[in-house]
Amino acid sequence: MSKLIIELSYSLVASKRDMNKITQFEDLSNDLLLEIFDYFHAFDLFEAFSSMNNRISLILSYTRLHIVLSKLHSQREFDLLSSHLIHHAHQVVSISLQDELRNLSSIISLLFTLHTFENLQSCTFYSIHPLTPLENVMKKFASLNHLVSFRIFQSNNMPLSNVNKSYLSETFLAHRSSKLRSIELSFRYYYPKLISDIRLNSTLTSLRIVFHGSMFACSIDSILPILRHYCALRVLRISISSNNNSYAPATMIPTFLTTYEVNPPISFSITTFDLSIGTCFYFRSLRLILSCMPNLRRFIITIIVLTSTSSFCKNVFNGHLWQQLLSNSAPHLDVFEIFVMIKYANTKPNFDSLVNSFDYFARKFDDWHVAIHQSRRNYNTQKQQLSLHGFRYSKQVRHCHTSTTRIVLGTLTLHESVIKQAEHHLFYSNCKDLCVSIPIDIKIRNNLPPYQLFKNIDRLTIEINSPMRACWIKILNLLRICYNFDRIDQKERAEKITSLVDLTNITKLSIQSNDSTSQSYFITEIFLATSHVIQLKISHSLIFSSMLYHNSSLIPFFTQLQSLYLQSEYGRFPLKYASKLVQRFPSIIHLELEVYSIGLLKSFLSILLDGLPRLAHLKIHFYQSSLIAKGRHSINDILERWCHLRSSIAETHDTFTIRIIGQLMNIYLSGCAICANTKNFI
């Protein structure tokens, strides 16, 4: 049975009644200790229990080990772990490594040089250093017969050398282990061996890779060799991008495409195909690829092209072409999701025509909807961005484009016909989350329907976007230059939102803005219209601004809040705001803060615990990584300082818990109703 692997959290529980009670950990049964140890990371396990007694040491010799090393660890911790692995490396079943610790690099090469993990089942590498030698490491991986999954996540800001890319791709794409099931290679490469290599892997069921290179080497047709080589795939996730800025039609049909049309690589097992394209393509190629997946049930495609021809733009926004493609090549689809974003010359597309062309999918899936909008966020560009999004809302979706339904005001316009079947409320009655993006540089075009489309929204996120950076906004406001929009403009924006959304049902509200002053009247109108909000996420500089904090009409809104997440710029939360928070928000149960200095923490707690009688859960996001990186504090040093908070909390609360995980501290004073009622609370 698979078990959840979690990070060790430092948990400190204090009780006046049980302060002197001693728990005999070693009295637990062997089976229970083995079960508990399986949830620990190897370093924490050895550090806490390796020298406890002979019985515990014997149990450790039978425990499955999970290695997790990241930038938060030091060379001392690595050396301690490595010394224990001399006798325990054969017990390691999973490894998750970041290649650089605080004061040590090339961790991957070093660890696999020192130890042989013959029973390794799962391995994940993060941020491999470009100069890390991987040849010997890959030779060891080639002989691992128990490996089930391998993943690598590499930032584009830290590109791998071509030599390392070759070692990684050739080792794993040609791995012959009968147990290997899943591979994720999230680094940019053109995988030249895929075209000529004919070795098959008959067990691989999930594959994710990223094609990147010249348009001659990386096009949508690069998928075809994968279908030929990996006949057992069920889930295929492919990203394709090109380093060419120009559109080159001659590269769209490589010389081997005709060969694949004559002898197509049919893959009967693929049911999920997730395709992300950053370059132009022909529908002919996509039609061939889809026809090779006769049992495809789920097709998700993302197309983001910054430069394209007008003919390509017309094709990808043409619903009739997608209808013809999918009805013939993928007739068994349960899920079709499409997101297209293309920059094009300044023209005026016909929104009605584009949306109506997707009528086939609205008829085929009664909960399928399509939205389209255009934008130009920057005054300096003459090109606009056209985006189209179509999906089945009732099905679980994967990528961020559909995690929250989004409408956009201003130059990003929600056309009155962008979502089909609005009169039946099929989409809106099921929708719970909504994000409204509001560019504040241009007025809203008056083309929205006169009735509320979104009637059952529970969570609302409002993004107030400005083309200017936050620092310039502050300077202009301080100099009182005429940057503030008058109340008529702000009232118009608020009225547009209320005409679309039934704000009386909103219980969770999030305000995201890089401008803390010029939109205060707009935010006030939103607060007054949302009479049932109990959870609010907002920047502290905005909520404590004089326009909002001293507005007597907002006092009922403030007093009804039960959950408050105060975001901070650079983690700076002034101590004076703690007193203001207590005065205006007496009903808070769940409070989240972002802070930088641990020195102010005790003063914060003294004010909050005395002034918020209903407070049950305090979450503090502490930005300690920069301090740790400079060697000023270690995790244990910070933990030791936080332990001194127990005495001050114990003065007012009999039972409490302090739990520290990474850069997050939770203080539980009692059961938190907010956390209990929702999985995704603010």
mmCIF file of N, CA, C and O in Angstrom, residues 123 177 185 249 256 282 311 314 327 459 473 475 619 642:
data_model
loop_
_atom_site.group_PDB
_atom_site.id
_atom_site.type_symbol
_atom_site.label_atom_id
_atom_site.label_comp_id
_atom_site.label_asym_id
_atom_site.label_seq_id
_atom_site.Cartn_x
_atom_site.Cartn_y
_atom_site.Cartn_z
ATOM 1 N N CYS A 123 12.516 8.671 -7.984
ATOM 2 C CA CYS A 123 13.611 9.649 -7.923
ATOM 3 C C CYS A 123 13.179 10.944 -8.598
ATOM 4 O O CYS A 123 12.594 10.932 -9.692
ATOM 5 N N SER A 177 13.982 -1.296 -17.585
ATOM 6 C CA SER A 177 13.415 -1.891 -16.384
ATOM 7 C C SER A 177 11.955 -2.263 -16.623
ATOM 8 O O SER A 177 11.171 -1.478 -17.158
ATOM 9 N N LEU A 185 10.517 14.537 -17.918
ATOM 10 C CA LEU A 185 11.761 15.240 -18.240
ATOM 11 C C LEU A 185 11.420 16.689 -18.559
ATOM 12 O O LEU A 185 11.194 17.052 -19.716
ATOM 13 N N PRO A 249 6.982 28.326 -42.726
ATOM 14 C CA PRO A 249 6.068 27.263 -43.152
ATOM 15 C C PRO A 249 6.782 26.024 -43.670
ATOM 16 O O PRO A 249 6.277 24.918 -43.544
ATOM 17 N N PHE A 256 10.014 13.155 -42.775
ATOM 18 C CA PHE A 256 9.534 11.835 -42.381
ATOM 19 C C PHE A 256 8.033 11.792 -42.155
ATOM 20 O O PHE A 256 7.489 10.738 -41.829
ATOM 21 N N TYR A 282 0.572 22.807 -38.479
ATOM 22 C CA TYR A 282 -0.476 22.533 -39.442
ATOM 23 C C TYR A 282 -1.494 21.569 -38.839
ATOM 24 O O TYR A 282 -1.137 20.644 -38.100
ATOM 25 N N SER A 311 -3.098 33.553 -41.393
ATOM 26 C CA SER A 311 -3.774 32.299 -41.742
ATOM 27 C C SER A 311 -3.775 31.336 -40.560
ATOM 28 O O SER A 311 -4.779 30.671 -40.293
ATOM 29 N N LYS A 314 -6.325 32.536 -37.975
ATOM 30 C CA LYS A 314 -7.705 32.241 -38.373
ATOM 31 C C LYS A 314 -8.039 30.768 -38.165
ATOM 32 O O LYS A 314 -9.160 30.425 -37.781
ATOM 33 N N SER A 327 -14.136 15.338 -34.551
ATOM 34 C CA SER A 327 -15.215 14.392 -34.861
ATOM 35 C C SER A 327 -14.714 13.243 -35.718
ATOM 36 O O SER A 327 -15.225 12.119 -35.629
ATOM 37 N N ARG A 459 -16.548 32.147 -4.209
ATOM 38 C CA ARG A 459 -15.254 32.806 -4.034
ATOM 39 C C ARG A 459 -15.008 33.773 -5.196
ATOM 40 O O ARG A 459 -15.141 33.393 -6.358
ATOM 41 N N ILE A 473 3.670 54.020 -9.008
ATOM 42 C CA ILE A 473 2.344 54.407 -8.527
ATOM 43 C C ILE A 473 2.454 55.120 -7.192
ATOM 44 O O ILE A 473 1.818 56.146 -6.950
ATOM 45 N N ILE A 475 5.047 56.731 -5.981
ATOM 46 C CA ILE A 475 5.682 58.037 -6.140
ATOM 47 C C ILE A 475 4.686 59.065 -6.660
ATOM 48 O O ILE A 475 4.594 60.200 -6.163
ATOM 49 N N LYS A 619 -1.603 31.768 11.287
ATOM 50 C CA LYS A 619 -0.593 31.283 10.344
ATOM 51 C C LYS A 619 0.354 32.431 10.020
ATOM 52 O O LYS A 619 -0.089 33.507 9.608
ATOM 53 N N TRP A 642 11.635 30.482 18.542
ATOM 54 C CA TRP A 642 10.175 30.410 18.567
ATOM 55 C C TRP A 642 9.652 29.609 19.761
ATOM 56 O O TRP A 642 8.535 29.797 20.198
#
